[in-house]
Coordinates of C-alpha atoms in Angstrom, one line a residue:
Chain J
M83 CA 0.0 0.0 0.0
A84 CA 2.7 2.4 1.0
T85 CA 4.8 1.8 -2.1
N86 CA 1.7 2.3 -4.2
E87 CA 1.1 5.7 -2.7
Q88 CA 4.6 6.8 -3.2
A89 CA 4.4 5.8 -6.8
T90 CA 1.4 8.0 -7.3
A91 CA 3.0 10.9 -5.6
T92 CA 6.1 10.7 -7.8
A93 CA 4.1 10.2 -10.9
V94 CA 2.3 13.5 -10.5
D95 CA 3.5 16.4 -12.6
D96 CA 5.6 19.0 -10.9
G97 CA 2.9 21.7 -11.2
D98 CA 0.2 19.7 -9.5
R99 CA 2.4 18.3 -6.8
P100 CA 1.4 19.7 -3.4
V101 CA 4.0 21.6 -1.5
V102 CA 3.4 19.6 1.6
E103 CA 1.4 16.4 2.0
L104 CA 0.7 14.2 5.0
D105 CA -0.5 10.7 4.2
N106 CA -2.3 9.0 7.0
V107 CA 0.3 10.2 9.6
E108 CA 0.5 9.0 13.2
I109 CA 2.7 10.9 15.6
V110 CA 3.9 9.5 18.8
Y111 CA 5.8 11.5 21.5
D112 CA 8.2 9.9 23.9
R113 CA 7.5 6.5 22.3
H114 CA 4.3 6.1 24.2
F115 CA 2.2 9.1 23.9
L116 CA 0.0 9.1 20.8
A117 CA -0.6 12.7 19.8
V118 CA -1.9 12.5 16.2
Q119 CA -3.6 9.7 14.4
G120 CA -4.4 9.0 10.8
V121 CA -4.0 12.5 9.6
S122 CA -3.9 13.2 5.9
L123 CA -3.7 16.8 4.6
S124 CA -2.1 18.7 1.8
A125 CA -1.3 22.2 0.7
S126 CA -0.9 23.2 -2.9
E127 CA 1.5 25.8 -4.2
G128 CA 0.5 29.3 -3.2
D129 CA -2.4 28.2 -1.0
I130 CA -3.2 29.3 2.5
V131 CA -4.4 26.2 4.4
A132 CA -6.1 26.5 7.8
L133 CA -5.7 24.0 10.5
L134 CA -8.4 24.6 13.1
G135 CA -9.5 23.0 16.3
P136 CA -9.4 23.5 20.0
N137 CA -6.4 23.4 22.3
G138 CA -4.6 20.1 22.4
A139 CA -6.2 18.8 19.2
G140 CA -2.7 18.2 17.6
K141 CA -2.4 21.2 15.4
S142 CA 1.0 22.3 16.8
T143 CA 2.2 18.7 16.8
I144 CA 1.6 18.4 13.1
L145 CA 3.4 21.7 12.3
K146 CA 6.3 20.6 14.4
M147 CA 6.6 17.3 12.6
I148 CA 6.6 19.1 9.3
S149 CA 9.3 21.6 10.3
G150 CA 11.3 18.8 12.0
I151 CA 11.3 20.6 15.3
G152 CA 9.2 17.8 16.8
R153 CA 12.2 15.5 16.5
S154 CA 14.0 17.4 19.1
E155 CA 11.1 17.0 21.4
R156 CA 11.2 13.2 21.1
G157 CA 8.3 13.2 18.6
E158 CA 8.2 10.7 15.8
V159 CA 6.1 9.9 12.8
T160 CA 5.5 6.2 13.4
R161 CA 3.0 5.5 10.6
G162 CA 2.3 7.2 7.3
R163 CA 4.5 9.6 5.4
V164 CA 5.3 13.2 5.0
F165 CA 6.1 14.5 1.5
L166 CA 7.5 17.9 0.5
R167 CA 7.0 18.4 -3.2
G168 CA 6.8 14.7 -3.7
E169 CA 10.0 14.0 -1.7
D170 CA 9.7 11.8 1.3
V171 CA 10.8 13.9 4.3
T172 CA 9.3 11.8 7.0
N173 CA 11.1 12.3 10.3
D174 CA 13.8 14.6 8.9
G175 CA 15.4 17.0 11.3
A176 CA 14.8 20.8 11.6
N177 CA 18.1 21.7 9.9
E178 CA 17.2 19.7 6.8
M179 CA 13.7 21.2 6.6
V180 CA 15.1 24.7 6.9
E181 CA 17.4 23.9 4.0
R182 CA 14.3 22.9 2.0
G183 CA 12.7 26.3 2.5
I184 CA 10.4 25.7 5.4
T185 CA 10.2 28.3 8.2
H186 CA 8.1 27.6 11.3
I187 CA 6.7 30.4 13.3
L188 CA 6.3 28.9 16.8
E189 CA 3.3 29.5 19.0
G190 CA 3.6 32.3 21.5
R191 CA 5.6 35.0 19.7
R192 CA 9.0 33.6 20.4
V193 CA 11.2 36.6 19.9
F194 CA 14.7 36.6 21.3
E195 CA 14.0 38.8 24.3
D196 CA 17.5 39.9 25.2
L197 CA 18.2 40.9 21.6
T198 CA 17.1 44.1 19.9
V199 CA 14.6 44.1 17.1
E200 CA 17.3 44.5 14.6
E201 CA 19.3 41.6 16.0
N202 CA 16.2 39.5 15.9
L203 CA 15.8 40.2 12.2
R204 CA 19.5 39.6 11.7
C205 CA 19.1 36.1 13.0
G206 CA 16.7 35.4 10.1
L207 CA 19.7 35.8 7.9
Y208 CA 21.3 32.7 9.3
R209 CA 20.9 29.7 7.3
Q210 CA 23.2 26.8 7.9
G211 CA 25.8 29.1 9.2
R212 CA 26.9 30.5 5.9
R213 CA 26.1 34.1 6.7
F214 CA 28.4 36.1 8.8
Q215 CA 28.1 39.6 7.2
F216 CA 24.9 41.5 6.6
D217 CA 23.7 44.8 5.4
E218 CA 20.6 46.9 5.7
D219 CA 19.2 45.8 2.4
D220 CA 18.6 42.4 3.8
Y221 CA 15.9 43.9 6.0
Q222 CA 14.0 45.5 3.2
I223 CA 11.5 42.7 2.8
A224 CA 10.6 43.0 6.5
F225 CA 10.0 46.8 6.3
E226 CA 7.9 46.4 3.2
Y227 CA 5.2 44.5 5.1
F228 CA 5.9 45.8 8.6
P229 CA 7.1 49.4 8.3
Q230 CA 6.5 49.9 12.0
L231 CA 9.5 47.8 12.8
E232 CA 11.8 50.3 11.2
D233 CA 11.1 52.7 14.0
I234 CA 11.9 50.3 16.8
M235 CA 15.1 48.6 15.5
D236 CA 17.1 49.4 18.6
L237 CA 14.4 48.4 21.1
K238 CA 15.0 45.2 23.1
A239 CA 12.5 42.7 21.6
G240 CA 11.4 41.7 25.1
Y241 CA 10.0 45.2 25.6
A242 CA 8.1 45.4 22.4
S243 CA 4.3 45.1 22.5
G244 CA 2.5 41.8 21.7
G245 CA 1.6 43.1 18.3
Q246 CA 5.1 44.3 17.5
Q247 CA 6.5 40.9 18.6
Q248 CA 4.1 39.0 16.4
M249 CA 5.1 41.3 13.5
L250 CA 8.7 40.7 14.4
V251 CA 8.6 37.0 14.3
I252 CA 6.7 37.0 10.9
A253 CA 9.3 39.6 9.6
R254 CA 12.1 37.4 10.9
A255 CA 10.6 34.4 9.1
L256 CA 10.3 36.5 5.9
I257 CA 13.9 37.4 6.0
H258 CA 14.6 33.8 6.1
R259 CA 13.1 33.5 2.6
P260 CA 10.9 30.4 3.0
N261 CA 8.7 28.9 0.3
L262 CA 6.5 27.2 2.9
L263 CA 5.6 29.1 6.1
L264 CA 4.1 27.3 9.0
L265 CA 2.3 29.6 11.4
D266 CA 1.2 28.4 14.9
E267 CA -1.5 30.6 16.5
P268 CA -0.5 33.9 15.0
S269 CA -3.6 35.5 16.5
L270 CA -3.2 34.2 20.0
G271 CA -3.6 37.0 22.7
L272 CA -3.8 39.8 20.2
A273 CA -6.5 42.5 20.0
P274 CA -9.0 41.9 17.1
K275 CA -7.9 44.9 15.2
L276 CA -4.3 43.7 15.3
V277 CA -5.4 40.2 14.3
R278 CA -7.1 41.7 11.3
D279 CA -4.1 43.7 10.3
I280 CA -1.7 40.8 10.6
F281 CA -4.0 38.4 8.7
E282 CA -4.3 41.0 5.9
T283 CA -0.6 41.3 5.7
L284 CA -0.3 37.5 5.6
V285 CA -2.6 37.4 2.5
E286 CA -0.5 40.1 0.9
I287 CA 2.7 38.2 1.6
N288 CA 1.1 35.0 0.3
E289 CA 0.2 36.7 -3.0
R290 CA 3.2 38.8 -3.6
E291 CA 6.0 36.6 -2.3
D292 CA 4.5 33.3 -3.5
I293 CA 4.8 31.7 -0.1
T294 CA 2.5 28.7 0.7
M295 CA 1.1 28.9 4.2
L296 CA -0.2 26.5 6.7
I297 CA -1.9 28.3 9.6
A298 CA -2.9 26.6 12.8
D299 CA -5.2 28.8 14.8
Q300 CA -8.1 28.7 17.2
N301 CA -9.6 31.7 15.6
A302 CA -11.6 29.8 13.0
K303 CA -13.6 32.6 11.6
R304 CA -10.7 34.9 10.9
T305 CA -8.5 32.1 9.6
L306 CA -11.1 30.7 7.2
E307 CA -11.6 34.2 5.8
I308 CA -8.1 34.2 4.4
A309 CA -7.6 30.5 3.8
D310 CA -8.2 28.5 0.6
Y311 CA -8.8 25.2 2.3
G312 CA -9.4 24.2 5.9
Y313 CA -9.0 21.2 8.2
V314 CA -10.7 20.9 11.5
M315 CA -9.0 18.7 14.1
E316 CA -10.2 17.2 17.3
N317 CA -8.4 14.8 19.6
G318 CA -5.5 14.2 17.2
Q319 CA -7.7 13.5 14.2
I320 CA -9.1 15.4 11.3
E321 CA -12.9 15.6 11.7
L322 CA -13.8 17.8 8.8
H323 CA -12.1 19.3 5.8
D324 CA -13.3 21.4 2.9
P325 CA -12.5 24.4 0.9
A326 CA -12.6 27.4 3.2
D327 CA -15.8 28.9 1.7
V328 CA -17.6 25.7 2.1
L329 CA -16.3 24.9 5.5
V330 CA -17.4 28.3 6.9
E331 CA -21.0 27.5 5.9
R332 CA -21.1 24.1 7.5
E333 CA -23.4 23.8 10.5
E334 CA -20.9 22.1 12.8
I335 CA -18.4 24.9 12.2
K336 CA -20.9 27.6 12.8
E337 CA -22.0 26.0 16.0
F338 CA -18.7 25.1 17.6
Y339 CA -16.2 27.5 16.3
L340 CA -18.0 30.5 15.1
G341 CA -20.8 30.5 17.6
T342 CA -23.4 31.7 15.1
S343 CA -25.9 28.9 15.6
S344 CA -28.4 29.3 18.3
E345 CA -29.0 25.6 18.7
D346 CA -27.4 24.0 21.7
S347 CA -25.7 20.7 21.0
R348 CA -22.5 18.8 21.8
Y349 CA -19.5 18.2 19.7
T350 CA -19.9 14.4 20.1
D351 CA -23.0 14.7 18.0
I352 CA -21.0 15.3 14.9
R353 CA -18.6 12.4 15.4
H354 CA -20.0 10.7 12.3
Y355 CA -18.4 13.2 10.0
K356 CA -15.4 11.0 9.5
I357 CA -12.7 12.0 7.2
R358 CA -12.8 10.5 3.8
K359 CA -9.4 9.1 3.1
R360 CA -8.0 11.3 0.5
W361 CA -5.5 8.7 -0.8
T362 CA -7.8 5.9 -1.8
Chain Z
M234 CA 45.7 61.0 55.4
V235 CA 45.2 59.0 52.3
N236 CA 48.0 59.1 49.7
W237 CA 46.1 59.9 46.5
V238 CA 48.8 58.8 44.2
T239 CA 49.1 55.5 45.8
L240 CA 45.4 55.1 45.8
I241 CA 45.1 55.8 42.1
D242 CA 48.1 53.5 41.5
I243 CA 46.5 50.7 43.3
S244 CA 43.1 51.3 41.7
L245 CA 44.7 51.3 38.3
S246 CA 46.3 48.0 38.8
G247 CA 43.0 46.8 40.2
L248 CA 41.3 47.8 37.0
G249 CA 44.0 46.0 35.0
L250 CA 43.7 42.9 37.1
G251 CA 40.0 43.0 36.6
A252 CA 40.4 43.2 32.8
L253 CA 42.6 40.1 33.0
Y254 CA 40.0 38.3 35.1
A255 CA 37.4 39.4 32.7
L256 CA 38.6 37.0 30.0
V257 CA 38.3 34.0 32.2
A258 CA 35.0 35.2 33.6
M259 CA 33.6 35.8 30.1
G260 CA 34.6 32.3 29.2
F261 CA 32.6 31.1 32.2
S262 CA 29.5 33.2 31.4
L263 CA 29.6 32.2 27.7
I264 CA 29.4 28.5 28.6
Y265 CA 26.8 29.0 31.2
K266 CA 24.6 31.2 28.9
V267 CA 24.7 28.9 25.9
T268 CA 24.8 25.5 27.5
G269 CA 23.7 25.9 31.1
V270 CA 26.9 24.3 32.4
L271 CA 28.7 25.8 35.4
N272 CA 32.3 25.2 34.4
F273 CA 34.3 24.9 37.7
A274 CA 37.4 24.0 35.7
Q275 CA 37.9 27.6 34.4
G276 CA 40.8 28.2 36.8
Q277 CA 42.6 25.1 35.8
I278 CA 41.9 25.8 32.1
A279 CA 43.5 29.3 32.6
M280 CA 46.4 27.6 34.3
V281 CA 46.9 25.1 31.5
G282 CA 46.9 28.1 29.1
A283 CA 49.5 29.8 31.2
Y284 CA 51.7 26.7 31.3
G285 CA 51.1 26.0 27.7
V286 CA 53.4 28.8 26.7
V287 CA 56.0 27.4 29.1
I288 CA 55.7 24.0 27.6
F289 CA 56.1 25.2 24.0
G290 CA 58.2 28.3 24.5
T291 CA 60.9 26.9 26.8
A292 CA 62.9 23.7 26.6
T293 CA 61.6 22.3 29.9
V294 CA 59.5 19.5 28.6
L295 CA 59.9 19.4 24.9
P296 CA 63.4 18.9 23.5
A297 CA 63.5 22.3 21.8
A298 CA 61.6 25.6 22.3
I299 CA 59.7 27.4 19.6
P300 CA 59.7 31.2 19.4
A301 CA 57.6 32.8 22.1
W302 CA 54.9 34.2 19.8
A303 CA 54.5 30.8 18.2
A304 CA 54.2 29.3 21.6
V305 CA 51.4 31.6 22.4
L306 CA 49.7 30.9 19.1
V307 CA 50.0 27.1 19.5
T308 CA 48.7 27.4 23.0
V309 CA 45.6 29.3 21.9
L310 CA 45.0 26.9 19.0
L311 CA 45.3 24.0 21.4
G312 CA 42.7 25.7 23.5
V313 CA 40.4 25.7 20.5
V314 CA 41.1 22.0 20.0
L315 CA 40.6 21.3 23.7
G316 CA 37.2 23.1 23.6
L317 CA 36.0 21.2 20.6
A318 CA 37.2 17.9 22.0
L319 CA 35.7 18.5 25.5
E320 CA 32.3 19.3 23.9
R321 CA 32.3 16.4 21.6
V322 CA 33.7 13.7 23.9
V323 CA 32.5 14.8 27.3
F324 CA 29.8 17.5 27.5
R325 CA 27.7 16.3 24.6
Q326 CA 26.9 13.2 26.6
F327 CA 25.5 15.3 29.4
I328 CA 22.9 17.3 27.4
G329 CA 19.7 17.0 29.3
E330 CA 21.3 15.4 32.4
P331 CA 21.0 16.9 35.8
V332 CA 23.0 20.0 36.5
L333 CA 24.8 18.4 39.4
S334 CA 26.3 15.6 37.3
V335 CA 27.7 18.1 34.9
I336 CA 29.2 20.2 37.7
I337 CA 30.9 17.1 39.1
V338 CA 32.3 16.4 35.7
T339 CA 33.8 19.9 35.5
L340 CA 35.3 19.5 38.9
A341 CA 36.9 16.2 37.8
L342 CA 38.1 17.9 34.6
G343 CA 39.7 20.6 36.8
S344 CA 41.5 18.0 38.8
I345 CA 42.8 16.2 35.8
L346 CA 44.2 19.3 34.2
E347 CA 45.7 20.3 37.5
G348 CA 47.3 16.8 37.8
V349 CA 48.8 17.1 34.3
I350 CA 50.5 20.4 35.2
F351 CA 51.7 19.2 38.6
F352 CA 53.1 16.1 36.9
L353 CA 55.0 18.2 34.4
Y354 CA 56.2 21.0 36.6
G355 CA 55.4 20.2 40.2
Q356 CA 54.1 23.2 42.1
N357 CA 56.9 25.5 41.0
A358 CA 56.4 28.7 39.2
Q359 CA 58.0 28.7 35.7
A360 CA 59.5 31.8 34.1
Y361 CA 58.2 32.9 30.7
P362 CA 60.4 33.1 27.6
E363 CA 62.4 36.3 27.5
A364 CA 60.3 37.8 24.7
L365 CA 57.2 37.7 26.9
T366 CA 58.6 39.4 29.9
F367 CA 58.4 43.2 29.9
G368 CA 60.4 45.0 32.5
G369 CA 60.1 48.6 33.6
Q370 CA 57.4 51.0 34.5
L371 CA 55.1 53.1 32.4
S372 CA 54.6 56.6 33.9
L373 CA 51.2 57.9 33.8
P374 CA 49.9 61.4 34.6
L375 CA 49.6 62.6 38.2
G376 CA 52.8 60.8 39.1
T377 CA 51.2 57.4 39.0
S378 CA 52.8 54.5 37.2
I379 CA 52.0 51.0 36.1
Q380 CA 54.3 48.0 35.4
A381 CA 54.9 47.6 31.6
A382 CA 54.2 43.9 31.7
Y383 CA 50.9 44.6 33.3
A384 CA 50.0 47.4 30.8
V385 CA 50.7 45.1 27.9
A386 CA 48.6 42.3 29.3
V387 CA 45.7 44.7 30.1
A388 CA 45.8 46.3 26.7
I389 CA 45.6 42.9 25.0
A390 CA 42.8 41.8 27.3
L391 CA 40.8 44.9 26.5
V392 CA 41.3 44.3 22.7
V393 CA 40.1 40.7 23.1
V394 CA 37.1 41.9 25.1
A395 CA 36.3 44.5 22.5
V396 CA 36.6 42.0 19.6
L397 CA 34.3 39.6 21.5
M398 CA 31.7 42.3 22.1
L399 CA 31.8 43.3 18.4
F400 CA 31.4 39.6 17.4
F401 CA 28.3 39.3 19.6
R402 CA 26.8 42.6 18.7
R403 CA 27.6 43.1 15.0
T404 CA 27.8 39.7 13.3
V405 CA 25.1 37.2 12.3
T406 CA 26.9 34.3 14.0
G407 CA 27.4 36.3 17.2
S408 CA 23.7 37.2 17.3
I409 CA 22.7 33.6 16.7
L410 CA 24.8 32.5 19.6
R411 CA 23.0 34.9 21.9
A412 CA 19.7 34.0 20.3
S413 CA 20.2 30.3 20.9
A414 CA 21.0 31.0 24.5
S415 CA 17.7 33.0 24.8
D416 CA 15.4 30.5 23.0
E417 CA 16.9 27.3 21.6
Q418 CA 13.8 26.1 19.7
A419 CA 13.1 29.5 18.1
A420 CA 16.7 29.4 16.9
M421 CA 16.4 25.9 15.6
V422 CA 13.5 26.8 13.3
L423 CA 15.8 29.4 11.8
G424 CA 18.3 26.7 10.8
V425 CA 20.6 26.9 13.7
S426 CA 22.3 23.7 14.6
I427 CA 22.3 23.5 18.4
E428 CA 25.2 21.1 18.4
R429 CA 27.3 23.5 16.4
T430 CA 26.3 26.5 18.5
I431 CA 27.4 24.6 21.7
A432 CA 30.6 23.5 20.1
L433 CA 31.3 27.2 19.1
A434 CA 30.6 28.3 22.6
W435 CA 33.0 25.8 24.1
T436 CA 35.7 26.7 21.6
L437 CA 35.4 30.4 22.1
S438 CA 35.2 30.0 25.9
I439 CA 38.3 27.9 26.2
A440 CA 40.3 29.9 23.8
I441 CA 39.6 33.2 25.6
T442 CA 40.2 31.5 29.0
A443 CA 43.5 30.3 27.8
I444 CA 44.4 33.8 26.6
G445 CA 43.4 35.0 30.0
G446 CA 45.7 32.5 31.7
I447 CA 48.6 33.5 29.4
L448 CA 48.1 37.2 30.1
L449 CA 47.8 36.6 33.9
A450 CA 51.1 34.8 33.6
T451 CA 52.8 37.5 31.5
S452 CA 51.7 40.2 33.9
S453 CA 53.4 38.4 36.8
G454 CA 56.5 37.3 34.9
G455 CA 55.6 33.6 34.5
A456 CA 53.2 30.7 35.0
A457 CA 52.4 29.9 38.6
V458 CA 50.0 27.4 40.2
S459 CA 48.2 30.3 41.9
I460 CA 46.5 31.1 38.5
E461 CA 44.3 28.2 39.4
N462 CA 42.7 30.4 42.1
T463 CA 41.3 32.6 39.4
G464 CA 38.6 30.0 38.9
I465 CA 37.0 30.8 42.3
I466 CA 37.7 34.5 42.1
I467 CA 36.0 34.9 38.8
F468 CA 33.1 33.0 40.2
A469 CA 32.6 36.0 42.5
A470 CA 32.8 38.3 39.5
V471 CA 30.2 36.4 37.4
V472 CA 27.8 36.1 40.3
L473 CA 28.1 39.8 40.8
G474 CA 27.5 40.5 37.1
G475 CA 24.7 37.9 36.9
L476 CA 25.7 34.4 35.8
D477 CA 24.3 34.6 32.3
S478 CA 25.4 38.1 31.3
I479 CA 28.6 38.5 29.4
P480 CA 28.9 42.3 29.9
G481 CA 28.0 41.6 33.5
A482 CA 31.0 39.2 33.7
F483 CA 33.2 42.0 32.5
I484 CA 32.0 44.6 35.0
G485 CA 32.0 42.1 37.8
S486 CA 35.6 41.2 37.0
I487 CA 36.6 44.9 37.1
V488 CA 34.9 45.3 40.5
V489 CA 36.5 42.2 41.9
G490 CA 40.0 43.2 40.5
V491 CA 39.9 46.6 42.1
L492 CA 38.6 45.2 45.4
Q493 CA 41.3 42.6 45.5
E494 CA 44.1 45.1 44.8
L495 CA 42.9 47.6 47.3
G496 CA 42.4 44.9 49.8
S497 CA 45.9 43.5 49.2
Y498 CA 47.5 46.8 49.6
Y499 CA 45.6 48.4 52.4
L500 CA 44.7 45.4 54.5
V501 CA 47.9 43.4 54.4
G502 CA 49.5 42.0 57.6
G503 CA 51.1 44.6 59.7
T504 CA 49.3 47.5 58.2
A505 CA 47.1 48.9 61.0
V506 CA 43.7 50.0 59.7
Y507 CA 41.6 52.3 61.8
V508 CA 38.0 51.6 61.5
P509 CA 36.5 55.0 60.5
F510 CA 35.3 57.3 63.4
T511 CA 36.7 55.0 66.1
D512 CA 39.9 54.2 67.7
I513 CA 39.6 50.5 66.9
Q514 CA 42.5 49.2 65.0
A515 CA 42.2 46.1 62.8
N516 CA 45.0 43.9 61.6
F517 CA 44.6 41.5 58.7
G518 CA 46.8 38.6 57.6
A519 CA 48.7 38.5 54.3
G520 CA 46.6 37.6 51.3
F521 CA 43.4 39.1 52.7
G522 CA 42.9 40.9 49.4
E523 CA 42.0 37.6 47.7
I524 CA 39.4 37.0 50.4
L525 CA 37.5 40.2 49.7
P526 CA 36.0 39.0 46.4
L527 CA 34.7 35.9 48.2
V528 CA 33.1 38.0 50.9
L529 CA 31.5 40.0 48.1
L530 CA 30.3 36.7 46.6
L531 CA 28.6 35.8 49.8
V532 CA 27.0 39.3 50.1
V533 CA 25.8 39.2 46.5
I534 CA 24.2 35.8 46.8
L535 CA 22.4 36.9 50.0
V536 CA 21.3 40.3 48.7
K537 CA 20.9 40.0 45.0
P538 CA 21.1 36.4 43.9
Y539 CA 20.7 37.2 40.2
G540 CA 23.5 39.7 40.2
L541 CA 23.5 43.1 38.5
F542 CA 22.5 42.0 35.0
G543 CA 21.4 38.4 35.3
T544 CA 18.1 37.1 34.1
E545 CA 15.7 36.7 37.0
R546 CA 13.9 33.4 36.9
I547 CA 10.7 32.8 38.7
E548 CA 10.9 29.3 40.1
R549 CA 7.8 27.8 41.4
L550 CA 8.1 25.2 44.1

């Protein structure tokens, strides 16, 4: 079965080949702790794909296994495969994934607090240790989308506001020049106005820089507004998936994530929406 | 009445001594900041650096001596190699292990290095090659003066500190080193290899510690076992500066150096010290100056456990 699937993946034309593709993936942490089970998802070139679901559903785990950072936390893909443009990258380390053009923006605005904003951006220039020197032009792409950062270059990043820190981590990732950007909870703890601004900027980046994005967020409404396709996770499994405009209209989503339905029901009621296996 | 010229003299040599300590202290902080290891072998590493020049620059162990400058170069290079080897062979095994076991390993490492030096030279001081001893005094304004050997050592120490600071502040690699210390995972997603960063930290640390040892030796005319004590004195300096702050280590070292010199001069045996505003006279034994930094260490730990510039961590019990 596995070989069959691989054959299909390699047979596909370069243009149609998804940037990232998970095939029936199971992720186990610490050899015992089953975090994610039977997840299949894919993101095509230039898409924004939303990964939705409550806390602990396994969204971050999936992003971490794609970027390879999960390996350093003793996570492992024990079943299924991860493909990047058709290449099997299952269980590869973070360094290898960075080299392939993946940048992961971790949850919780992880700026380097002791470093200034400028030094934070400078760290984005580091790729496999080849860079030593830098000049101001390297920051241009950051200022293009986040002009506010230019005014606070000498500020210690730890003292920047939440919004500025979120902009900073996205800007730092942009300087890193990825072709696939993984964003973990970019809206967490930010004022609605800021979330709107940042998501608008993400769309702009997606369109102009041709960066495919996979966004894990609890803010389903906002994320589906900018996404092309959406997956809804629950307890380590994908419960629903559809194009974003279809997903946003589905009753279950309205009820449980958007809160627009008046009817009172429990999530367990929609358990029968099992994922169709996309590979068969 | 205080003799001002002497006071300035002593303070100056204290500042100088502090600058020398700073190299060893910064080596300590660098390792702690990046890897979380408290390296209690710093003093011994500095001593090995000091004796390295004797080993290569004089014909005491090796059949022939190489030129003094080459001996210094070889010693520093060996420091780099030692740093890489220690990280690869010893400390990499201890990533994720309890802090205590790593501390014990550094203590053992210190004893091993000390043993090697004692085996080669006993506990005797060894004179440095002619080219590395500078006689005479440099006159400074206001009638003060400083020993030439000291001045040279301090000047070199300051250059090394400045280069190090520029490296940390102005280069991508230097920023990455600080970034990894601040958030390892966030650095990893930018393509930083943590193993490489740790290896770089050890290499840099041991190289500058060795330079510190060499300069401490040049400033006093030769390598001596007493350089080993630097290990505990710089501990006072880094605790004052805040364990994980590299500029803090520098400033702490300066304070400790001045304190030690003033203490050694004004509080030595036989010198009667009047406690201010009283008739009480205090006498201190020889070598009291070196105790002062440790008294300071005690006070700092009691009053300000995170030092002047250290990161305060909230620990929940």
